[in-house]
XYZ file of C-alpha atoms in Angstrom:
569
model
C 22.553 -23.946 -13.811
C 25.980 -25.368 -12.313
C 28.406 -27.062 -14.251
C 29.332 -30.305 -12.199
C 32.504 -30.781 -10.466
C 35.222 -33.762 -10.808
C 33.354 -36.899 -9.470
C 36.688 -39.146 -8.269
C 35.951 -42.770 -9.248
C 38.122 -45.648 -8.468
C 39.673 -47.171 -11.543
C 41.599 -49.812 -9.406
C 39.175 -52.721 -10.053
C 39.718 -56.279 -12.136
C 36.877 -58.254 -13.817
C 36.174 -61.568 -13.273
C 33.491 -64.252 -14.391
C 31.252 -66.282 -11.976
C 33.392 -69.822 -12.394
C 36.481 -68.065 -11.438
C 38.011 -69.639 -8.142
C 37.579 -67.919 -4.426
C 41.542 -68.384 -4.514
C 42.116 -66.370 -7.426
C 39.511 -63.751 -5.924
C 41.575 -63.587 -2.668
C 44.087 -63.056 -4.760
C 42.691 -60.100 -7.094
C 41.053 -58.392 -3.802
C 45.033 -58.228 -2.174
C 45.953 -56.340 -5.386
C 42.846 -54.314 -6.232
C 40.170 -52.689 -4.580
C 37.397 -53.833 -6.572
C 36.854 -57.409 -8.401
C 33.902 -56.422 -10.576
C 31.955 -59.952 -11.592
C 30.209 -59.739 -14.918
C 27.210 -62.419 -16.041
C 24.890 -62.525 -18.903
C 22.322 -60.273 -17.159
C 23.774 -58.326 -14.355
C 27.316 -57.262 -12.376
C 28.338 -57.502 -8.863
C 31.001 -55.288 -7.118
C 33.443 -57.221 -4.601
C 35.335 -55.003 -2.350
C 38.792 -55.643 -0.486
C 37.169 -54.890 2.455
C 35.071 -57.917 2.316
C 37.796 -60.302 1.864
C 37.423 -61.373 5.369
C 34.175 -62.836 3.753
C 34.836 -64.480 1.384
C 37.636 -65.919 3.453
C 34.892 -67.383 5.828
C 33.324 -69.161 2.722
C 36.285 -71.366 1.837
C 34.860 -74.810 1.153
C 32.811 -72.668 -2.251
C 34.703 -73.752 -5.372
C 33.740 -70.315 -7.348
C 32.889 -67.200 -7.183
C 29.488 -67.921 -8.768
C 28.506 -70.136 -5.661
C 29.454 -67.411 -3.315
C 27.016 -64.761 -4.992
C 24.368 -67.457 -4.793
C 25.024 -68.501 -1.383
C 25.092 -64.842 -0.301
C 22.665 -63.451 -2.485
C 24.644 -60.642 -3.009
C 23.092 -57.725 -4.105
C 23.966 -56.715 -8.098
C 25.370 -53.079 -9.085
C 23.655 -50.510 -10.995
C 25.805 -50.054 -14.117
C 25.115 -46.098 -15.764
C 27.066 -43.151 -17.068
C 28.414 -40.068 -15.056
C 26.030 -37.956 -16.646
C 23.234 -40.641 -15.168
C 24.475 -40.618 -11.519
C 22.091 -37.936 -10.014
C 19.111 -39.743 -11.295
C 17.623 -43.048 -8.782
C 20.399 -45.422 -7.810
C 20.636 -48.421 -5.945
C 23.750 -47.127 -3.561
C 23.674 -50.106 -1.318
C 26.270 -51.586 -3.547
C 29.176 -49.812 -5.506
C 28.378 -48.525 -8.533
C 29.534 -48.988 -12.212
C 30.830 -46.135 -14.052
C 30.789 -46.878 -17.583
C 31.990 -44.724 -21.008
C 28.751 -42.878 -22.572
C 29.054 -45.451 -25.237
C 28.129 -47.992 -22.569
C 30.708 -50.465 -23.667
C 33.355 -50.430 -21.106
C 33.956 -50.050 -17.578
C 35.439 -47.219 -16.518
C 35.724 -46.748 -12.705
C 33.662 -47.490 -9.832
C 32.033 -44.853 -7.551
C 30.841 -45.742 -4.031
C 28.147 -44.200 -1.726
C 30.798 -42.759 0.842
C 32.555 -41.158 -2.478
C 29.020 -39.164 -3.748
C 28.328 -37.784 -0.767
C 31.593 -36.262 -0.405
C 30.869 -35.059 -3.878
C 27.421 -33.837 -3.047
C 28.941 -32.198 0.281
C 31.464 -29.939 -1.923
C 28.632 -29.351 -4.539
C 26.414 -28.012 -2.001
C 29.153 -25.633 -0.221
C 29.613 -24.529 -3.931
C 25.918 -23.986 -4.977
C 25.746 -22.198 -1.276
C 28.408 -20.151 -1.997
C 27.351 -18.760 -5.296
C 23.822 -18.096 -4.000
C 25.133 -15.779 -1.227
C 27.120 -14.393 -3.366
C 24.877 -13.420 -6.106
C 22.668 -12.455 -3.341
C 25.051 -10.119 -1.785
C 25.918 -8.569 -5.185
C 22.651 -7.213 -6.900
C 21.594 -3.952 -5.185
C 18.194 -5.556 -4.320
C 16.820 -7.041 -0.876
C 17.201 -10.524 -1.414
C 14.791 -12.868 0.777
C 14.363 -16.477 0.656
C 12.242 -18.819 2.766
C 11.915 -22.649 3.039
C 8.666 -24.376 2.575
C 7.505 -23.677 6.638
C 8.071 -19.466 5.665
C 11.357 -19.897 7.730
C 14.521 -17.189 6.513
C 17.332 -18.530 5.261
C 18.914 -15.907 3.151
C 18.747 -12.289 4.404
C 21.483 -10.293 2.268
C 22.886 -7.286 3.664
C 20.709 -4.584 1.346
C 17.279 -6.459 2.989
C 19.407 -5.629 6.903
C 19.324 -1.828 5.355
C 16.210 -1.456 3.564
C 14.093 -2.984 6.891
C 16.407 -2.438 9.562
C 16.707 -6.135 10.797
C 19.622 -7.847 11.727
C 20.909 -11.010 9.690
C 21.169 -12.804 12.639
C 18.160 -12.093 13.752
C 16.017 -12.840 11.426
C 17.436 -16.130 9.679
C 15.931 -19.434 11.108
C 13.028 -17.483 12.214
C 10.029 -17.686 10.238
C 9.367 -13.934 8.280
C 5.703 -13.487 9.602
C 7.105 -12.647 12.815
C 8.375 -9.478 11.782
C 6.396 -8.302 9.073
C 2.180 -8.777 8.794
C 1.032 -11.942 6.562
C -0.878 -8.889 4.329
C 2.455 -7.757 3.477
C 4.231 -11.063 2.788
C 4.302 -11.883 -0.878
C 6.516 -14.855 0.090
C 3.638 -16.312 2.226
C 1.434 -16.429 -1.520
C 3.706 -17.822 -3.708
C 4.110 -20.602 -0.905
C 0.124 -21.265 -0.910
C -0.857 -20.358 -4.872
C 3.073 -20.873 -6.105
C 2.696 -18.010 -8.629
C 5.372 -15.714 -9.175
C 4.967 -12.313 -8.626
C 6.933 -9.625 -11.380
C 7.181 -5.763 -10.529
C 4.497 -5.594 -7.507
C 4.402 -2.323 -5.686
C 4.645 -2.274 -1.840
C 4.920 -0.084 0.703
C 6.559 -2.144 3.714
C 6.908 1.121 5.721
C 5.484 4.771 5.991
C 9.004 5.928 4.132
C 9.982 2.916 1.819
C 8.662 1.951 -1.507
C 9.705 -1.137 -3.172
C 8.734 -3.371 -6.397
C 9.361 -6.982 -5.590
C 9.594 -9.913 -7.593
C 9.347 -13.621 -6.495
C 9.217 -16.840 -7.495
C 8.647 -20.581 -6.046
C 11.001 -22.751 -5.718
C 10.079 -26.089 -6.981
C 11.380 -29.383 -6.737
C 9.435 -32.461 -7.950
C 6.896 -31.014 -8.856
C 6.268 -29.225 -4.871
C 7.107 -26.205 -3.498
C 9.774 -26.630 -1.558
C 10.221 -22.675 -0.446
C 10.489 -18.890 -2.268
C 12.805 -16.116 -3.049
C 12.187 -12.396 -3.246
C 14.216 -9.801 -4.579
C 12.955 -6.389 -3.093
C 14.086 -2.729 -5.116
C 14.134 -0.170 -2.981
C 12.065 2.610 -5.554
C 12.329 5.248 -2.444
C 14.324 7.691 -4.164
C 12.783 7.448 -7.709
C 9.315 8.043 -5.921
C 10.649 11.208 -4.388
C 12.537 12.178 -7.200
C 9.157 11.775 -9.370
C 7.160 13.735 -6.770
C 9.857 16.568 -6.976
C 9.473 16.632 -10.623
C 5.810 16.221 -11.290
C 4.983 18.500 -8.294
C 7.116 21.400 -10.099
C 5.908 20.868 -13.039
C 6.290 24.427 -14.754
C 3.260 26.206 -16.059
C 3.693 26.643 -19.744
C 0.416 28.634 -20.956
C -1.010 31.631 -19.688
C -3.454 30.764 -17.004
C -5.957 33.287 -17.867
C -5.492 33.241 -21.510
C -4.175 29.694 -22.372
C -4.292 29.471 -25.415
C -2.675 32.457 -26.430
C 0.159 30.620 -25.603
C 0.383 28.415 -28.096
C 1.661 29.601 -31.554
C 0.356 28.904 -34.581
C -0.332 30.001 -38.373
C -0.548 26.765 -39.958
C -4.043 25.451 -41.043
C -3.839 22.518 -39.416
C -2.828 24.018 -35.977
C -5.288 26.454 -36.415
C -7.472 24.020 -36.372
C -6.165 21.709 -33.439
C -6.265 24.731 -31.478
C -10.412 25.172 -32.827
C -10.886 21.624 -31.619
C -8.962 21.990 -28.075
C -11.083 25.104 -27.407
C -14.485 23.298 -28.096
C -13.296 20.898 -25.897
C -12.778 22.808 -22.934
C -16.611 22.859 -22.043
C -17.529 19.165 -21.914
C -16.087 16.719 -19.199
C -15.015 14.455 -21.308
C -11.304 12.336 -22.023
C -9.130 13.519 -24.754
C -6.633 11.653 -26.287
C -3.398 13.961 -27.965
C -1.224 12.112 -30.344
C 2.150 14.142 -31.955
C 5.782 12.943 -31.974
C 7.679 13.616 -28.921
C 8.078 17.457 -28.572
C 4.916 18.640 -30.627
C 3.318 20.152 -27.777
C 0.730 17.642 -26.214
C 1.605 19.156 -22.511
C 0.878 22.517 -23.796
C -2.115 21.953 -25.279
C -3.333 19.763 -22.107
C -2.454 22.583 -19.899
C -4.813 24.821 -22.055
C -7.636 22.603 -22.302
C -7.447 22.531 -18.720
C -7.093 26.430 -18.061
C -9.548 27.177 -20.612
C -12.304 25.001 -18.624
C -14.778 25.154 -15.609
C -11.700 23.187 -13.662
C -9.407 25.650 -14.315
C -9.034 26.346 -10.204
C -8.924 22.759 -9.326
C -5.805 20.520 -9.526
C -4.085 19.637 -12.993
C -1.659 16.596 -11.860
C -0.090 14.565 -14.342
C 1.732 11.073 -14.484
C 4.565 9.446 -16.522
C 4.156 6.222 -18.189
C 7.961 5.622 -18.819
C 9.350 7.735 -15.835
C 7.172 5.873 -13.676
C 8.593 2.267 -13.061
C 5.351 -0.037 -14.246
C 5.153 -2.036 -10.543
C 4.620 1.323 -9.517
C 2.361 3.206 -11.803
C -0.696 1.311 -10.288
C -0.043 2.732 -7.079
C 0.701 6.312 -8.707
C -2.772 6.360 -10.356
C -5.078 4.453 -7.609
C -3.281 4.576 -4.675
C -2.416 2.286 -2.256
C -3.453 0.811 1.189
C -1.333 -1.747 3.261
C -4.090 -3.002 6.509
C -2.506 -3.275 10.299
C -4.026 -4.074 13.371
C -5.400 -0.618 14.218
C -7.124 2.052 11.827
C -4.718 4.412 13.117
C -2.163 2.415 12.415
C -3.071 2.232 8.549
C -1.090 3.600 5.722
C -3.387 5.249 2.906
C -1.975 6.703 0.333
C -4.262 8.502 -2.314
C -2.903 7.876 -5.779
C -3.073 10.752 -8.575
C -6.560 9.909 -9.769
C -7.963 10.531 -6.149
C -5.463 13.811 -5.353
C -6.955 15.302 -8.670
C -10.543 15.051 -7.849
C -12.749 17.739 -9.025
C -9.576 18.525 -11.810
C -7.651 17.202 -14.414
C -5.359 14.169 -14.343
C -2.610 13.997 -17.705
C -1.528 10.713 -18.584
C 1.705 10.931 -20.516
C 2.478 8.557 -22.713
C -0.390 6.154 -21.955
C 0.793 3.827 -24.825
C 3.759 2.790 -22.529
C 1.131 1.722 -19.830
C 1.096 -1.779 -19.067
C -2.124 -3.983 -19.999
C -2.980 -4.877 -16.587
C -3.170 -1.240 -15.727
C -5.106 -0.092 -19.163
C -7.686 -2.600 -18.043
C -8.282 -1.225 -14.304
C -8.277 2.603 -16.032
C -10.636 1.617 -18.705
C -12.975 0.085 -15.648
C -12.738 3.451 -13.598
C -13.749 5.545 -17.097
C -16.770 3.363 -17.491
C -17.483 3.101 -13.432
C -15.979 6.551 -12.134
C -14.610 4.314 -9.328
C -11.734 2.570 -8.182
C -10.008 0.150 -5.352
C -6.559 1.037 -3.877
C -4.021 -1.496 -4.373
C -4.471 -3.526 -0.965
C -7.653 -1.930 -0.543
C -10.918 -3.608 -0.156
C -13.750 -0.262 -0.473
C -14.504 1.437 -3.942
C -12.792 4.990 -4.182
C -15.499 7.105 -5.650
C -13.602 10.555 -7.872
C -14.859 12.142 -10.729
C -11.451 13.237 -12.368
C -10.982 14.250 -16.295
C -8.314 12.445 -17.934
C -6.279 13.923 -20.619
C -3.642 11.052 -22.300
C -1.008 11.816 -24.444
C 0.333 9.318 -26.984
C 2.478 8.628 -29.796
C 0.866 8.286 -33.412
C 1.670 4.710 -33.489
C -1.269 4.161 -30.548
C -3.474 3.210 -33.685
C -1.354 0.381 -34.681
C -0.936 -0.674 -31.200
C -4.726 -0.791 -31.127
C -4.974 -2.870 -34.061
C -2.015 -5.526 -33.468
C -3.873 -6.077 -30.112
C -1.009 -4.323 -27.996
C -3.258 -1.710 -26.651
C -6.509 -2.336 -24.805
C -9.363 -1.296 -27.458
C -11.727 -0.484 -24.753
C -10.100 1.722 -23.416
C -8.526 3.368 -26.742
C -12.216 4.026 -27.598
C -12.886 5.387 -23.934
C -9.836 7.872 -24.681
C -11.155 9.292 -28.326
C -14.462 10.631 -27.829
C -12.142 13.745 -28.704
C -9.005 12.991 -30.543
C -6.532 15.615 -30.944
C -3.620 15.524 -33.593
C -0.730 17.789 -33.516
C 1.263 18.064 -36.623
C 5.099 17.871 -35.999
C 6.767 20.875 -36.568
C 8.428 19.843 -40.260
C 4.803 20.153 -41.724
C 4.416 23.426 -40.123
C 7.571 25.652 -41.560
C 5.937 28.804 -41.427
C 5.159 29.087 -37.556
C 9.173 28.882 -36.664
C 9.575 32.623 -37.005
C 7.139 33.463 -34.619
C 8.015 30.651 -32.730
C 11.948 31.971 -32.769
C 10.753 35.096 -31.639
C 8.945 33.686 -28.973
C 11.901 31.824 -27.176
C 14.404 34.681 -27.667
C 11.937 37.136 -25.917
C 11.477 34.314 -23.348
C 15.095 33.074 -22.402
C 17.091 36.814 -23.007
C 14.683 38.270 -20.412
C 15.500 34.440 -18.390
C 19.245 35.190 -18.766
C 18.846 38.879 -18.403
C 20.730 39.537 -21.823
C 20.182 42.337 -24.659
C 18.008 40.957 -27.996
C 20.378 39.893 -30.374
C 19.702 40.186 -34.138
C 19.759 36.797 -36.439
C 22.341 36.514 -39.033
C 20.041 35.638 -42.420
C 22.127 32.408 -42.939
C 20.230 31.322 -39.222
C 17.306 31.888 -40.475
C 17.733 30.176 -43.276
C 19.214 26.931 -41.818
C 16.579 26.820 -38.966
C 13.879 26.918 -41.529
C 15.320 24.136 -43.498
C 15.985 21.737 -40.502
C 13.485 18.890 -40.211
C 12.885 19.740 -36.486
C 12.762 15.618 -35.417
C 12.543 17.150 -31.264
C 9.607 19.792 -32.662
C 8.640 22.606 -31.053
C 11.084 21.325 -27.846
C 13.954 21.070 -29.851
C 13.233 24.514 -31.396
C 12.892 26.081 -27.504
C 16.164 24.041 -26.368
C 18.066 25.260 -29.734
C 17.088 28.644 -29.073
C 17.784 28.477 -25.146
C 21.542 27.090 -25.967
C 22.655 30.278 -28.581
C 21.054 32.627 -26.342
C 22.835 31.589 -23.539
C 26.417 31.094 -24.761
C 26.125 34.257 -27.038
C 28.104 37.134 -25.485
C 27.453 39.470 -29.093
C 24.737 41.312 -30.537
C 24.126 38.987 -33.347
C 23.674 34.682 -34.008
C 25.596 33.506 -36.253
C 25.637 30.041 -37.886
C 28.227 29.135 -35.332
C 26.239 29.384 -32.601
C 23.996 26.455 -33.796
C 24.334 22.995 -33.273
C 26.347 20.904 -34.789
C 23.608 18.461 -36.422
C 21.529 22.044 -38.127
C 24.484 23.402 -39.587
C 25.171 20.064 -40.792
C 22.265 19.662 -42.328
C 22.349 23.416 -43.797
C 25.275 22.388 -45.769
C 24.104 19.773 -47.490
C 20.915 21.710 -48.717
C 22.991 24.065 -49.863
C 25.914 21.703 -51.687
C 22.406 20.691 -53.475
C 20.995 23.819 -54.476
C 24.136 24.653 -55.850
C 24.706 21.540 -58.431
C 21.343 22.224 -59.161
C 21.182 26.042 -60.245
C 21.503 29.269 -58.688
C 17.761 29.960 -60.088
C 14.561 28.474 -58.873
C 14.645 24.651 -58.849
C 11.010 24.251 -59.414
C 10.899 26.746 -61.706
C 10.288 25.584 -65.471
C 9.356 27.483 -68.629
C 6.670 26.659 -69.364
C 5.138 28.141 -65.912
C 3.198 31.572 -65.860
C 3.657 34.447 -64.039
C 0.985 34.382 -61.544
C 2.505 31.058 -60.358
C 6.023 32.512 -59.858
C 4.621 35.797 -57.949
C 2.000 33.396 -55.531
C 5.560 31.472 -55.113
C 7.127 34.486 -53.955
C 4.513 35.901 -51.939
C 4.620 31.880 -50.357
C 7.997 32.357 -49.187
C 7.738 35.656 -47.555
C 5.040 34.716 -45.491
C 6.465 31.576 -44.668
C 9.287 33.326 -43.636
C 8.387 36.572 -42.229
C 9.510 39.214 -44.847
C 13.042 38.222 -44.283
C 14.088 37.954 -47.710
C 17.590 36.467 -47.567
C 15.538 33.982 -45.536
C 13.006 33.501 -48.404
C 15.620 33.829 -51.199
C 16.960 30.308 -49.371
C 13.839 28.805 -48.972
C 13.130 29.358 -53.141
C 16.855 28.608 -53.619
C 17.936 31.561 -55.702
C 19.924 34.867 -55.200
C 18.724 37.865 -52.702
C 19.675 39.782 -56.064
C 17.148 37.757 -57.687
C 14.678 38.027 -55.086
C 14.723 41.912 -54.933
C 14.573 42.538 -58.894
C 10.890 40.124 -58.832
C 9.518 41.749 -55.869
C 9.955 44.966 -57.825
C 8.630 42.917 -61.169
C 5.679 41.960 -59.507
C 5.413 45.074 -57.029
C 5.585 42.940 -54.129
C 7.186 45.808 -52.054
């Protein structure tokens, strides 16, 4: 993890061989601090601080019969990169190149403990500060649950002083229910996105890991995000949630001509009378919140609660405790914090899941359980929560894939489609955007208090011919923006967005290298199919026939002089 500093090894050393004379030794250890002695199987260090004895051993003839006599102790020979592993330090030891054929330096014990000293200051001082830089509270214990790092968001986010907390062992301050530390110590698991609730007003999502060395757990760290403000900001949002049907009539609300919506709107309705889960699947915008809300208003729960949850505005460590709830235990029943999650606060009503194919696995399991049981246990809790809550999901139309590549659980998928609901995107329903148009302008002109504007033909033309990829939502927004930053009486092209006018262009570039006369038109084809092709467009668009003349890609000229050939007036 950290790149090794300079290890300083003494390179003032001479070899020598066993029969080499105590005199000549005396002499090498006055000019260098090491005489290294090298034999067929092994190497011993001398230093020039031991000259004194091998002064005292004068009468020896060698330095062979010194070694023997003293039975000095050999040195470990190894590479730099071998150091940290188990070495004999009771003698100096040999540093040698990695290609293990020379000698390069000698490093003592005195020598790697200095290094070790500045390695630790430096290991120290990276920790602390990569502690003191991420905008988490940072925790870390040693094997005995003792503090020794306490970074300064942990001294905001639970109010306790670094210096009076570090040394001191964690469960003094906070009770061993709460500790995730004092786990991963006993089980050494690590712990990724839990939820906790330290505090009546603090929410956090830890994650912690043990720290192991040699194969024991030698202490833990925790890094604590303080979710506080995202679980306010979510409550704001979700508890606002605007109404978008008609409580009394819902389903009036939602526009629709096309067969197949028709139809959706035929299945929602039946739906509406049995307690049962329904799953809607549409691209992002198609209108599954709509059509949730109306299921719900058109049923027997229609004056009980309709709450609804997030699957990607929710952070995952905290979704559990969204939908179940949560309980942290203390010493008193008074003193316990309960906190009903959106399951339990919908009781009696509907809960919509949104986006359920972003759930984590974990949590699909536990929801899958309550469907089949109709009960639950709060995270920290120990009784079975008893609610009998409808769930509507929303998902994307890749859930079926996800089902069958194993990414969502099946069980649960199969709880969720008793009734399965698809909306079609808007692109395959063309000839509801008129009515739709109409719908928003009415809406956002009374919003903004403005006059109703006329639309230019060449509008109604390009926002037929747009492939809608935000559907009905993009449609509303689109429709929101030109009636707000209109001051006229009309919309013009200009008033659209860049990417639809864009896109009107290049339909018409191609009409126009095609023909200025019906593209699909050959000669061959009768009649009848021209005038049902006629009669097509106008519907599709309303009776606006410069919007129609687009949509078959031939002149308004031409347009008027067949409805009069076919007495289409």
């Amino acid at each position: 993890m950290f790149k090794s500093g300079q290890i300083n090894k003494d390179d003032s050393f001479i070899l020598a061989g066993p029969h080499t004379p105590l005199t000549e030794l005396k002499n090498m250890l006055l000019q260098f601090h090491y005489v290294v002695v090298t034999t067929k199987k092994t190497h011993y260090t001398i230093t020039n601080s031991e000259l004194n004895v091998v002064e005292s051993y004068a009468d020896l003839k060698t330095i062979g019969l010194l070694l023997e006599e003293l039975q000095w102790i050999p040195s470990t020979r190894l590479t730099l990169s071998e150091v940290e592993s188990e070495v004999e330090w009771r003698r100096p030891v040999l540093i040698e190149d990695d290609e293990r054929k020379h000698i390069i330096g000698i490093l003592t014990a005195s020598e790697w403990i200095r290094y070790l000293q500045v390695e630790k200051k430096k290991v120290t001082a990276y920790f602390h500060t990569l502690a003191e830089t991420v905008n988490d509270a940072v925790t870390a214990v040693d094997q005995e649950g003792k503090v020794i790092c306490w970074n300064t968001t942990a001294e905001r986010t639970y109010e306790i002083k670094r210096e009076n907390i570090l040394g001191r062992k964690i469960g003094e301050y906070f009770q061993a229910e709460d500790i995730v530390l004092h786990r991963i110590l006993n089980e050494g698991f690590p712990v990724r996105q839990a939820y906790h609730r330290p505090d009546n007003d603090t929410h956090v999502l830890i994650n912690a890991s043990p720290i192991i060395q040699d194969n024991t757990i030698i202490g833990g760290v925790a890094t604590e995000q303080d979710i506080t403000r995202i679980v306010r900001l979510n409550e704001e949002l979700y508890a606002s949630l605007p109404l978008q049907v008609h409580p009394e009539k819902p389903f009036s609300s939602i526009i629709g001509i096309n067969p197949e919506i028709k139809q959706v709107l035929q299945i929602a309705q039946k739906t509406t009378s049995a307690d049962i889960p329904v799953l809607l699947t549409g691209e992002p915008g198609s209108g599954k919140g709509m059509l949730a809300q109306a299921i719900h208003y058109g049923s027997s729960k229609k004056n009980e609660s309709f709450l609804s949850v997030n699957c990607i505005s929710v952070p995952s460590g905290l979704l559990e405790a969204e939908l179940f709830g949560y309980q942290r235990k203390a010493f008193t029943e008074e003193e316990q914090v309960v906190q009903a999650g959106k399951l339990e606060q919908a009781r009696g009503g509907t809960l919509f899941i949104i986006d359920i194919d972003r759930m984590p696995i974990d949590i699909q399991v536990k929801l899958s359980n309550y469907l089949e049981h109709q009960s639950f246990l709060r995270i920290g809790g120990s009784e079975l929560v008893n609610t009998q809550t409808r769930i509507i999901a929303s998902a994307s139309p890749r859930i079926e894939k996800m089902v069958q590549e194993g990414n969502f659980h099946k069980d649960l998928y199969y709880q969720l489609t008793v009734i399965k609901i698809d909306i079609p995107p808007l692109s395959d329903r063309m000839e509801d955007i008129v009515e739709l148009l109409q719908k928003f302008i009415r809406e956002f002109t009374i919003k903004y208090k403005k006059p109703m504007p006329s639309i230019d033909p060449l509008v109604m033309t390009a926002l037929i011919n747009y492939d809608w990829p935000g559907n009905v939502r993009e449609l509303r927004n689109v429709v929101e923006r030109f009636i707000l930053l209109n001051d006229g009486d009309i919309i013009t092209i200009e008033h659209l967005p860049r990417e639809i006018i864009t896109s009107t262009q290049s339909l018409n570039t191609n009409s126009e290298a095609i023909h200025d006369e019906p593209s699909y038109k050959k000669e061959d084809e009768s009649t009848k199919d021209e005038s049902l092709m006629i009669e097509d467009a106008l519907r599709k668009t309303y009776g606006n026939k410069s919007a129609a003349a687009k949509l078959l890609g031939i002149s308004r000229g031409t347009l008027y002089n067949k409805i009069k050939e076919y007495g289409l007036d």
